[in-house]
Amino acid sequence: MRIFAVANQKGGVGKTTTTVNLAAALAQAGQRVLLVDLDPQGNATMGSGVDKRGLALSVYQVLLGLSDIAAARRRGRGVPYDVLPANRELAGAEVELVDLDHREHRLREALEGVGDDYDFVLIDCPPSLSLLTLNGLACAHGVVIPMQCEYYALEGLSDLVNTIKRVHASFNRELKLIGLLRVMYDPRSTLSQQVSAQLEQHFGDKVFRTLVPRNVRLAEAPSYGLPGVLFDRNAKGSQAYGAFAAEMIERARRF
Ligand code: ADP
Ligand code: MG
């Protein structure tokens, strides 16, 4: 089982879109996948066809030790991977976890119970460097950072890289930055090209080869409770996530 956290403390940069589409594309490639939604907004949950309202069990109960993952996981209609869902209740976990033992390791401990069920676990992190994100990073083998190639893209990246280093030093010696994924890419924009080149210069082969273009089909898909890859497999964005999944399988093999 390989565990990857999709993280970036900025909101609206494509974390959830990346997580659900990677999950779907990996599942289509024959991998057994669990998506863990760690964002109280529950967008990855809804985008995977699971209704976040009225969940009896969610990742919240799992983090607090009130449920195991096997009881809380769900599967949306027509979706080929499992989801450990989230909703607003999860916002309270931040405070409640503070007083618990192993507060950074709650998710890691819970995942041990389903270790044989999956090839990939993908964690959709919230837009913060909070205790929830720490739980994601503390159990992951690798971090995937989606980024938009815009002027402020590099700002904040050093905070995230420092957090990854800190988690590596204190909680999780296995944690690695797997790579930066360029999303919502506009090949006609000079700025996109410049920022993209800058990223390649600074991060070398840590930048995934795949470029995910801005593509309206990816944005429409969540309202149908489906990842874009399943909603319209021929869309340019869906094909890019297919290529990205192949890159992830290749990189996961290497460690
Ligand atoms: P985050 O999880 O980082 O907040 P989202 O994945 O929710 O970001 O993306 C933010 C918004 O951008 C959403 O409305 C989503 O549908 C849209 N979006 C994400 N990736 C793309 C893309 N490649 N093309 C077009 N729209 C996208
Ligand atoms: Mg999100």
PDB file of C-alpha atoms in Angstrom, residues 2-102:
ATOM      1  CA  ARG A   2       1.391   3.391  -1.053  1.00  0.00           C
ATOM      2  CA  ILE A   3       0.003   6.493   0.619  1.00  0.00           C
ATOM      3  CA  PHE A   4       0.091   9.884  -1.068  1.00  0.00           C
ATOM      4  CA  ALA A   5      -1.086  13.206   0.326  1.00  0.00           C
ATOM      5  CA  VAL A   6      -2.262  15.852  -2.131  1.00  0.00           C
ATOM      6  CA  ALA A   7      -1.416  19.092  -0.378  1.00  0.00           C
ATOM      7  CA  ASN A   8      -1.100  22.828  -0.878  1.00  0.00           C
ATOM      8  CA  GLN A   9      -2.170  25.274   1.818  1.00  0.00           C
ATOM      9  CA  LYS A  10      -3.746  27.525  -0.803  1.00  0.00           C
ATOM     10  CA  GLY A  11      -7.383  26.976  -1.654  1.00  0.00           C
ATOM     11  CA  GLY A  12      -8.684  26.583  -5.181  1.00  0.00           C
ATOM     12  CA  VAL A  13      -5.417  25.301  -6.664  1.00  0.00           C
ATOM     13  CA  GLY A  14      -6.754  21.943  -7.832  1.00  0.00           C
ATOM     14  CA  LYS A  15      -6.100  19.592  -4.899  1.00  0.00           C
ATOM     15  CA  THR A  16      -9.529  18.004  -4.893  1.00  0.00           C
ATOM     16  CA  THR A  17      -9.762  17.804  -8.677  1.00  0.00           C
ATOM     17  CA  THR A  18      -6.368  16.119  -8.719  1.00  0.00           C
ATOM     18  CA  THR A  19      -7.221  13.680  -5.931  1.00  0.00           C
ATOM     19  CA  VAL A  20     -10.539  12.456  -7.362  1.00  0.00           C
ATOM     20  CA  ASN A  21      -9.254  12.199 -10.919  1.00  0.00           C
ATOM     21  CA  LEU A  22      -6.050  10.458  -9.905  1.00  0.00           C
ATOM     22  CA  ALA A  23      -8.108   8.035  -7.806  1.00  0.00           C
ATOM     23  CA  ALA A  24     -10.395   7.281 -10.745  1.00  0.00           C
ATOM     24  CA  ALA A  25      -7.556   6.952 -13.261  1.00  0.00           C
ATOM     25  CA  LEU A  26      -5.563   4.652 -10.966  1.00  0.00           C
ATOM     26  CA  ALA A  27      -8.656   2.511 -10.398  1.00  0.00           C
ATOM     27  CA  GLN A  28      -9.211   2.311 -14.156  1.00  0.00           C
ATOM     28  CA  ALA A  29      -5.625   1.101 -14.457  1.00  0.00           C
ATOM     29  CA  GLY A  30      -6.514  -1.800 -12.168  1.00  0.00           C
ATOM     30  CA  GLN A  31      -5.266  -0.371  -8.862  1.00  0.00           C
ATOM     31  CA  ARG A  32      -7.247  -0.739  -5.642  1.00  0.00           C
ATOM     32  CA  VAL A  33      -7.714   2.798  -4.339  1.00  0.00           C
ATOM     33  CA  LEU A  34      -8.962   4.473  -1.165  1.00  0.00           C
ATOM     34  CA  LEU A  35      -9.517   8.230  -1.228  1.00  0.00           C
ATOM     35  CA  VAL A  36      -9.387   9.882   2.201  1.00  0.00           C
ATOM     36  CA  ASP A  37     -11.170  13.231   2.364  1.00  0.00           C
ATOM     37  CA  LEU A  38      -9.474  15.363   5.036  1.00  0.00           C
ATOM     38  CA  ASP A  39     -11.216  18.602   4.125  1.00  0.00           C
ATOM     39  CA  PRO A  40     -14.340  19.606   6.127  1.00  0.00           C
ATOM     40  CA  GLN A  41     -15.703  21.083   2.865  1.00  0.00           C
ATOM     41  CA  GLY A  42     -16.236  17.496   1.715  1.00  0.00           C
ATOM     42  CA  ASN A  43     -15.714  18.329  -1.960  1.00  0.00           C
ATOM     43  CA  ALA A  44     -13.811  15.129  -2.725  1.00  0.00           C
ATOM     44  CA  THR A  45     -16.614  13.190  -1.023  1.00  0.00           C
ATOM     45  CA  MET A  46     -19.340  14.799  -3.153  1.00  0.00           C
ATOM     46  CA  GLY A  47     -17.156  14.653  -6.261  1.00  0.00           C
ATOM     47  CA  SER A  48     -16.851  10.907  -5.739  1.00  0.00           C
ATOM     48  CA  GLY A  49     -20.616  10.471  -5.658  1.00  0.00           C
ATOM     49  CA  VAL A  50     -21.014  10.158  -1.884  1.00  0.00           C
ATOM     50  CA  ASP A  51     -23.496  12.505  -0.201  1.00  0.00           C
ATOM     51  CA  LYS A  52     -21.712  14.292   2.643  1.00  0.00           C
ATOM     52  CA  ARG A  53     -24.965  15.213   4.392  1.00  0.00           C
ATOM     53  CA  GLY A  54     -26.196  12.828   7.024  1.00  0.00           C
ATOM     54  CA  LEU A  55     -23.214  10.496   7.096  1.00  0.00           C
ATOM     55  CA  ALA A  56     -23.433   8.312  10.201  1.00  0.00           C
ATOM     56  CA  LEU A  57     -19.711   7.661  10.053  1.00  0.00           C
ATOM     57  CA  SER A  58     -16.971   9.674   8.418  1.00  0.00           C
ATOM     58  CA  VAL A  59     -13.265  10.384   8.737  1.00  0.00           C
ATOM     59  CA  TYR A  60     -14.155  12.451  11.808  1.00  0.00           C
ATOM     60  CA  GLN A  61     -15.168   9.386  13.834  1.00  0.00           C
ATOM     61  CA  VAL A  62     -12.113   7.548  12.516  1.00  0.00           C
ATOM     62  CA  LEU A  63      -9.713  10.270  13.679  1.00  0.00           C
ATOM     63  CA  LEU A  64     -11.324  10.376  17.106  1.00  0.00           C
ATOM     64  CA  GLY A  65     -11.092   6.593  17.444  1.00  0.00           C
ATOM     65  CA  LEU A  66     -14.872   6.089  17.394  1.00  0.00           C
ATOM     66  CA  SER A  67     -14.918   4.021  14.192  1.00  0.00           C
ATOM     67  CA  ASP A  68     -12.539   2.040  12.026  1.00  0.00           C
ATOM     68  CA  ILE A  69     -12.100   2.722   8.315  1.00  0.00           C
ATOM     69  CA  ALA A  70     -13.817  -0.501   7.247  1.00  0.00           C
ATOM     70  CA  ALA A  71     -17.078   0.713   8.809  1.00  0.00           C
ATOM     71  CA  ALA A  72     -16.840   4.312   7.585  1.00  0.00           C
ATOM     72  CA  ARG A  73     -15.751   3.891   3.961  1.00  0.00           C
ATOM     73  CA  ARG A  74     -18.276   4.312   1.161  1.00  0.00           C
ATOM     74  CA  ARG A  75     -18.471   3.924  -2.583  1.00  0.00           C
ATOM     75  CA  GLY A  76     -20.329   6.247  -4.933  1.00  0.00           C
ATOM     76  CA  ARG A  77     -22.499   4.959  -7.761  1.00  0.00           C
ATOM     77  CA  GLY A  78     -20.408   4.197 -10.827  1.00  0.00           C
ATOM     78  CA  VAL A  79     -17.185   5.105  -9.036  1.00  0.00           C
ATOM     79  CA  PRO A  80     -14.411   2.468  -8.982  1.00  0.00           C
ATOM     80  CA  TYR A  81     -12.707   3.407  -5.699  1.00  0.00           C
ATOM     81  CA  ASP A  82     -13.576   3.685  -2.007  1.00  0.00           C
ATOM     82  CA  VAL A  83     -13.972   6.965  -0.138  1.00  0.00           C
ATOM     83  CA  LEU A  84     -13.445   7.700   3.522  1.00  0.00           C
ATOM     84  CA  PRO A  85     -15.824  10.664   3.479  1.00  0.00           C
ATOM     85  CA  ALA A  86     -15.793  14.023   5.263  1.00  0.00           C
ATOM     86  CA  ASN A  87     -18.230  16.782   6.087  1.00  0.00           C
ATOM     87  CA  ARG A  88     -18.447  19.874   8.290  1.00  0.00           C
ATOM     88  CA  GLU A  89     -18.234  17.776  11.426  1.00  0.00           C
ATOM     89  CA  LEU A  90     -14.537  17.362  10.659  1.00  0.00           C
ATOM     90  CA  ALA A  91     -13.896  21.039  11.400  1.00  0.00           C
ATOM     91  CA  GLY A  92     -14.393  20.222  15.076  1.00  0.00           C
ATOM     92  CA  ALA A  93     -11.770  17.483  15.021  1.00  0.00           C
ATOM     93  CA  GLU A  94      -9.014  20.060  14.884  1.00  0.00           C
ATOM     94  CA  VAL A  95      -9.843  21.190  18.427  1.00  0.00           C
ATOM     95  CA  GLU A  96     -10.789  17.787  19.803  1.00  0.00           C
ATOM     96  CA  LEU A  97      -7.615  16.118  18.570  1.00  0.00           C
ATOM     97  CA  VAL A  98      -5.351  18.515  20.435  1.00  0.00           C
ATOM     98  CA  ASP A  99      -5.886  16.743  23.747  1.00  0.00           C
ATOM     99  CA  LEU A 100      -5.593  13.199  22.394  1.00  0.00           C
ATOM    100  CA  ASP A 101      -2.504  10.973  22.415  1.00  0.00           C
ATOM    101  CA  HIS A 102      -0.645  10.488  19.117  1.00  0.00           C
TER     102      HIS A 102
END
